[in-house]
Amino acid sequence: KISSPTSQMTSFEDFLNYVSKSESESSVAIRSQLQKISSPTSPMKSNQREFDFYAPRGLLGIVIESTPKGPMVQSISHKSPLLGIIEHGDYIIGLDDLNTKGMTSPQLSRLMAQRSMQQRKITFFSFAGTKKS
């Protein structure tokens, strides 16, 4: 069995310490700040939560899949600013306070690309039971 350095991490702080060895200080500072400003916007309801993430300008490094329930995160790049904040299966239900539940993945991807030169507020819906705390 091969063990990677990330498999032994237990917290976001451990992750930041690991990332700081391979990223510039400014990248780590940005990631740390984004973690602080991205917080739940609604109280937990059973095993579900809705939360906002203020994404920096540029590529997000995620693949979005169309589902009957709306756009869903299909995969996350290891270089994504969303790494460790969202997971496969989280739904994107808003972009800059625009409801995206009825959008297909190509529609949402186009909209995100159009706004990629600015910070974006992305609202996610997640099943908390599948999240790593």
XYZ file of N, CA and C in Angstrom:
399
model
N 0.843 -1.186 0.000
C 0.000 0.000 0.000
C 0.884 1.244 0.000
N 0.603 2.131 -0.933
C 1.372 3.376 -1.025
C 0.612 4.463 -0.289
N 1.301 5.188 0.556
C 0.683 6.243 1.335
C 1.153 7.589 0.817
N 0.206 8.492 0.585
C 0.581 9.832 0.152
C 0.626 10.738 1.369
N 1.348 11.875 1.272
C 1.399 12.791 2.416
C 0.020 13.285 2.819
N -0.897 13.459 1.845
C -2.210 13.988 2.185
C -3.082 12.979 2.912
N -2.782 11.677 2.808
C -3.622 10.678 3.477
C -3.453 10.703 4.986
N -2.402 11.334 5.479
C -2.154 11.366 6.915
C -2.572 12.687 7.546
N -3.186 13.570 6.765
C -3.625 14.860 7.282
C -4.966 14.700 7.978
N -5.117 15.442 9.082
C -6.355 15.327 9.844
C -7.150 16.617 9.880
N -6.597 17.719 9.418
C -7.322 18.979 9.495
C -6.952 19.877 8.328
N -7.722 20.937 8.177
C -7.431 21.910 7.132
C -6.074 22.571 7.388
N -5.740 22.782 8.657
C -4.442 23.371 8.988
C -3.301 22.476 8.524
N -3.447 21.139 8.711
C -2.441 20.200 8.216
C -2.315 20.327 6.708
N -3.456 20.452 6.034
C -3.450 20.607 4.582
C -2.700 21.882 4.194
N -2.990 22.999 4.882
C -2.304 24.257 4.564
C -0.798 24.139 4.775
N -0.406 23.440 5.844
C 1.031 23.252 6.081
C 1.666 22.458 4.951
N 0.967 21.426 4.486
C 1.470 20.624 3.371
C 1.536 21.450 2.088
N 0.455 22.203 1.818
C 0.398 23.003 0.598
C 1.473 24.083 0.614
N 1.744 24.642 1.782
C 2.713 25.734 1.856
C 4.100 25.294 1.405
N 4.377 24.006 1.469
C 5.663 23.510 1.001
C 5.748 23.517 -0.521
N 4.588 23.461 -1.195
C 4.602 23.376 -2.642
C 4.009 24.599 -3.335
N 3.436 25.536 -2.591
C 2.854 26.729 -3.176
C 3.538 27.965 -2.608
N 3.386 29.066 -3.304
C 3.945 30.320 -2.811
C 3.163 30.774 -1.580
N 3.752 31.656 -0.810
C 3.085 32.158 0.393
C 1.793 32.874 0.046
N 1.764 33.603 -1.074
C 0.546 34.323 -1.438
C -0.583 33.359 -1.779
N -0.286 32.251 -2.436
C -1.323 31.267 -2.760
C -1.912 30.672 -1.498
N -1.056 30.356 -0.536
C -1.533 29.790 0.731
C -2.353 30.821 1.490
N -1.910 32.069 1.493
C -2.640 33.123 2.192
C -4.026 33.306 1.577
N -4.103 33.269 0.254
C -5.393 33.395 -0.425
C -6.289 32.228 -0.049
N -5.756 31.022 -0.105
C -6.553 29.832 0.232
C -7.040 29.909 1.679
N -6.169 30.352 2.591
C -6.541 30.469 3.992
C -7.640 31.510 4.173
N -7.501 32.656 3.509
C -8.509 33.713 3.608
C -9.843 33.248 3.040
N -9.812 32.521 1.917
C -11.043 32.021 1.318
C -11.740 31.046 2.250
N -10.976 30.226 2.963
C -11.579 29.295 3.915
C -12.299 30.071 5.013
N -11.715 31.203 5.452
C -12.310 31.976 6.533
C -13.593 32.671 6.105
N -13.635 33.185 4.855
C -14.827 33.923 4.438
C -15.904 33.017 3.873
N -15.590 31.762 3.610
C -16.577 30.818 3.094
C -17.155 30.048 4.262
N -18.352 30.406 4.643
C -18.935 29.788 5.825
C -20.410 29.512 5.590
N -20.990 28.635 6.392
C -22.412 28.328 6.216
C -23.276 29.574 6.316
N -24.276 29.685 5.430
C -25.186 30.823 5.460
C -26.537 30.444 6.039
N -26.760 29.188 6.243
C -28.020 28.762 6.846
C -27.719 27.698 7.889
N -28.548 27.619 8.922
C -28.288 26.616 9.951
C -28.432 25.203 9.395
N -27.754 24.283 10.038
C -27.828 22.884 9.622
C -29.260 22.383 9.780
N -29.732 21.694 8.767
C -31.043 21.066 8.808
C -30.809 19.599 8.546
N -30.963 18.784 9.538
C -30.657 17.357 9.508
C -29.264 17.160 8.932
N -29.141 16.504 7.774
C -27.816 16.227 7.224
C -27.509 17.083 6.004
N -28.166 18.227 5.856
C -27.974 19.074 4.689
C -27.478 20.450 5.105
N -26.732 21.084 4.190
C -26.332 22.467 4.452
C -26.166 23.217 3.145
N -26.383 24.507 3.232
C -26.195 25.423 2.125
C -25.119 26.395 2.567
N -24.152 26.681 1.696
C -23.091 27.604 2.071
C -22.579 28.348 0.845
N -22.002 29.522 1.115
C -21.436 30.364 0.063
C -19.920 30.240 0.058
N -19.360 30.337 -1.131
C -17.909 30.373 -1.294
C -17.601 31.534 -2.216
N -16.705 32.410 -1.798
C -16.300 33.544 -2.621
C -15.044 33.134 -3.386
N -15.262 32.730 -4.622
C -14.173 32.193 -5.451
C -13.352 33.328 -6.049
N -12.043 33.153 -6.075
C -11.192 34.179 -6.690
C -11.383 34.187 -8.207
N -10.948 35.262 -8.843
C -11.039 35.292 -10.300
C -10.131 34.210 -10.871
N -10.460 33.757 -12.065
C -9.686 32.705 -12.707
C -10.450 31.390 -12.723
N -9.752 30.372 -13.186
C -10.359 29.046 -13.296
C -10.623 28.447 -11.918
N -11.701 27.681 -11.829
C -12.058 27.053 -10.556
C -11.560 25.623 -10.445
N -11.238 24.993 -11.550
C -10.711 23.629 -11.504
C -11.733 22.595 -11.079
N -12.979 22.765 -11.525
C -14.012 21.775 -11.221
C -14.703 21.349 -12.514
N -15.265 20.160 -12.493
C -16.086 19.667 -13.597
C -17.504 19.567 -13.063
N -18.441 20.129 -13.825
C -19.842 20.163 -13.413
C -20.636 19.199 -14.288
N -21.541 18.478 -13.653
C -22.392 17.494 -14.339
C -23.852 17.942 -14.249
N -24.587 17.792 -15.344
C -26.032 18.082 -15.321
C -26.757 16.921 -14.662
N -27.681 17.240 -13.756
C -28.518 16.218 -13.120
C -29.949 16.746 -13.065
N -30.914 15.885 -12.832
C -32.303 16.352 -12.692
C -32.481 17.346 -11.536
N -31.607 17.294 -10.545
C -31.697 18.202 -9.397
C -30.907 19.488 -9.603
N -30.182 19.599 -10.720
C -29.395 20.787 -11.006
C -27.934 20.457 -11.193
N -27.108 21.492 -11.434
C -25.680 21.271 -11.657
C -24.997 20.696 -10.414
N -24.209 19.645 -10.627
C -23.553 18.955 -9.520
C -22.045 18.885 -9.784
N -21.252 19.012 -8.741
C -19.803 18.889 -8.859
C -19.472 17.427 -9.136
N -18.832 17.205 -10.280
C -18.468 15.843 -10.668
C -17.033 15.528 -10.249
N -16.130 16.521 -10.392
C -14.749 16.314 -9.937
C -14.095 17.652 -9.619
N -13.005 17.585 -8.833
C -12.293 18.768 -8.373
C -10.801 18.550 -8.610
N -10.172 19.484 -9.289
C -8.738 19.405 -9.558
C -7.942 19.585 -8.266
N -6.771 18.973 -8.216
C -5.915 19.138 -7.029
C -5.371 20.561 -6.910
N -5.538 21.388 -7.956
C -5.098 22.790 -7.910
C -6.261 23.759 -7.713
N -7.459 23.250 -7.523
C -8.645 24.085 -7.399
C -8.662 24.855 -6.078
N -9.092 26.132 -6.105
C -9.252 26.866 -4.846
C -10.396 26.299 -3.999
N -11.194 25.422 -4.593
C -12.309 24.803 -3.882
C -11.930 23.475 -3.218
N -10.709 23.026 -3.435
C -10.254 21.758 -2.862
C -10.342 21.801 -1.338
N -10.989 20.811 -0.768
C -11.154 20.746 0.679
C -12.369 21.501 1.194
N -13.037 22.224 0.308
C -14.208 23.000 0.701
C -15.477 22.359 0.154
N -15.389 21.852 -1.075
C -16.515 21.143 -1.677
C -16.086 19.721 -1.993
N -17.069 18.892 -2.299
C -16.791 17.500 -2.657
C -17.652 17.084 -3.834
N -17.259 15.993 -4.435
C -18.076 15.378 -5.483
C -19.486 15.181 -4.933
N -20.482 15.563 -5.713
C -21.863 15.390 -5.276
C -22.497 16.642 -4.710
N -21.698 17.681 -4.433
C -22.270 18.947 -3.973
C -22.960 19.618 -5.163
N -24.077 20.281 -4.896
C -24.818 20.972 -5.948
C -24.486 22.454 -5.942
N -24.392 23.050 -7.124
C -24.202 24.490 -7.261
C -25.591 25.075 -7.474
N -26.091 25.773 -6.451
C -27.464 26.271 -6.518
C -27.539 27.776 -6.746
N -26.391 28.450 -6.746
C -26.397 29.886 -6.991
C -25.051 30.399 -7.456
N -25.093 31.440 -8.268
C -23.887 32.138 -8.717
C -24.190 33.628 -8.657
N -23.479 34.329 -7.791
C -23.718 35.767 -7.590
C -25.203 36.051 -7.352
N -25.810 35.265 -6.473
C -27.218 35.385 -6.073
C -28.213 35.085 -7.199
N -27.751 34.483 -8.278
C -28.623 34.024 -9.353
C -28.894 32.539 -9.140
N -30.164 32.149 -9.133
C -30.538 30.756 -8.926
C -30.070 29.923 -10.122
N -29.273 28.892 -9.862
C -28.745 28.044 -10.941
C -29.338 26.636 -10.925
N -30.332 26.392 -10.078
C -30.882 25.038 -9.930
C -31.430 24.470 -11.230
N -31.983 25.304 -12.103
C -32.563 24.829 -13.345
C -31.602 24.824 -14.523
N -30.346 25.172 -14.284
C -29.365 25.242 -15.376
C -28.737 23.882 -15.658
N -28.315 23.713 -16.909
C -27.514 22.544 -17.280
C -26.060 22.873 -16.992
N -25.206 21.872 -17.003
C -23.784 22.142 -16.755
C -23.184 23.049 -17.831
N -23.522 22.903 -19.136
C -22.961 23.848 -20.120
C -23.425 25.291 -19.881
N -24.686 25.470 -19.484
C -25.169 26.822 -19.212
C -24.424 27.451 -18.043
N -24.273 26.693 -16.957
C -23.578 27.210 -15.779
C -22.101 27.432 -16.078
N -21.481 26.521 -16.795
C -20.063 26.676 -17.139
C -19.834 27.941 -17.948
N -20.725 28.213 -18.906
C -20.621 29.432 -19.721
C -20.744 30.677 -18.847
N -21.726 30.673 -17.941
C -21.934 31.807 -17.047
C -20.722 32.019 -16.140
N -20.175 30.938 -15.599
C -18.985 31.048 -14.736
C -17.797 31.594 -15.531
N -17.641 31.135 -16.774
C -16.533 31.600 -17.617
C -16.679 33.094 -17.911
N -17.903 33.546 -18.139
C -18.142 34.967 -18.410
C -17.761 35.832 -17.219
N -17.841 35.279 -16.035
C -17.548 36.034 -14.810
C -16.187 35.669 -14.214
N -15.365 34.978 -14.974
C -14.106 34.458 -14.433
C -13.055 35.524 -14.122
N -13.237 36.725 -14.620
C -12.253 37.786 -14.355
C -12.583 38.577 -13.094
N -13.542 38.105 -12.333
C -13.916 38.763 -11.081
C -14.176 37.709 -10.007
N -14.188 38.142 -8.758
C -14.564 37.234 -7.673
C -16.027 36.858 -7.856
N -16.364 35.600 -7.584
C -17.736 35.127 -7.724
C -18.227 34.525 -6.419
N -19.479 34.791 -6.109
C -20.122 34.168 -4.952
C -20.852 32.927 -5.469
N -20.409 31.763 -5.035
C -21.017 30.515 -5.463
C -21.710 29.897 -4.252
N -22.978 29.555 -4.421
C -23.740 28.938 -3.342
C -23.852 27.450 -3.625
N -23.453 26.659 -2.639
C -23.465 25.199 -2.754
C -24.508 24.612 -1.820
N -24.999 23.462 -2.203
C -25.864 22.659 -1.345
C -25.171 21.329 -1.173
N -25.006 20.921 0.070
C -24.251 19.709 0.372
C -24.980 18.849 1.382
N -24.756 17.576 1.299
C -25.237 16.655 2.327
C -24.117 16.516 3.333
N -24.285 17.116 4.497
C -23.232 17.201 5.506
C -22.699 15.848 5.926
N -23.506 14.805 5.851
C -23.063 13.474 6.246
C -21.932 12.954 5.382
N -21.790 13.508 4.161
C -20.721 13.045 3.271
C -19.491 13.924 3.352
N -19.565 15.032 4.087
C -18.446 15.966 4.193
C -17.460 15.496 5.257
N -16.211 15.805 5.041
C -15.192 15.524 6.053
C -15.103 16.716 6.969
N -15.258 16.534 8.252
C -15.233 17.653 9.195
C -13.883 17.780 9.838
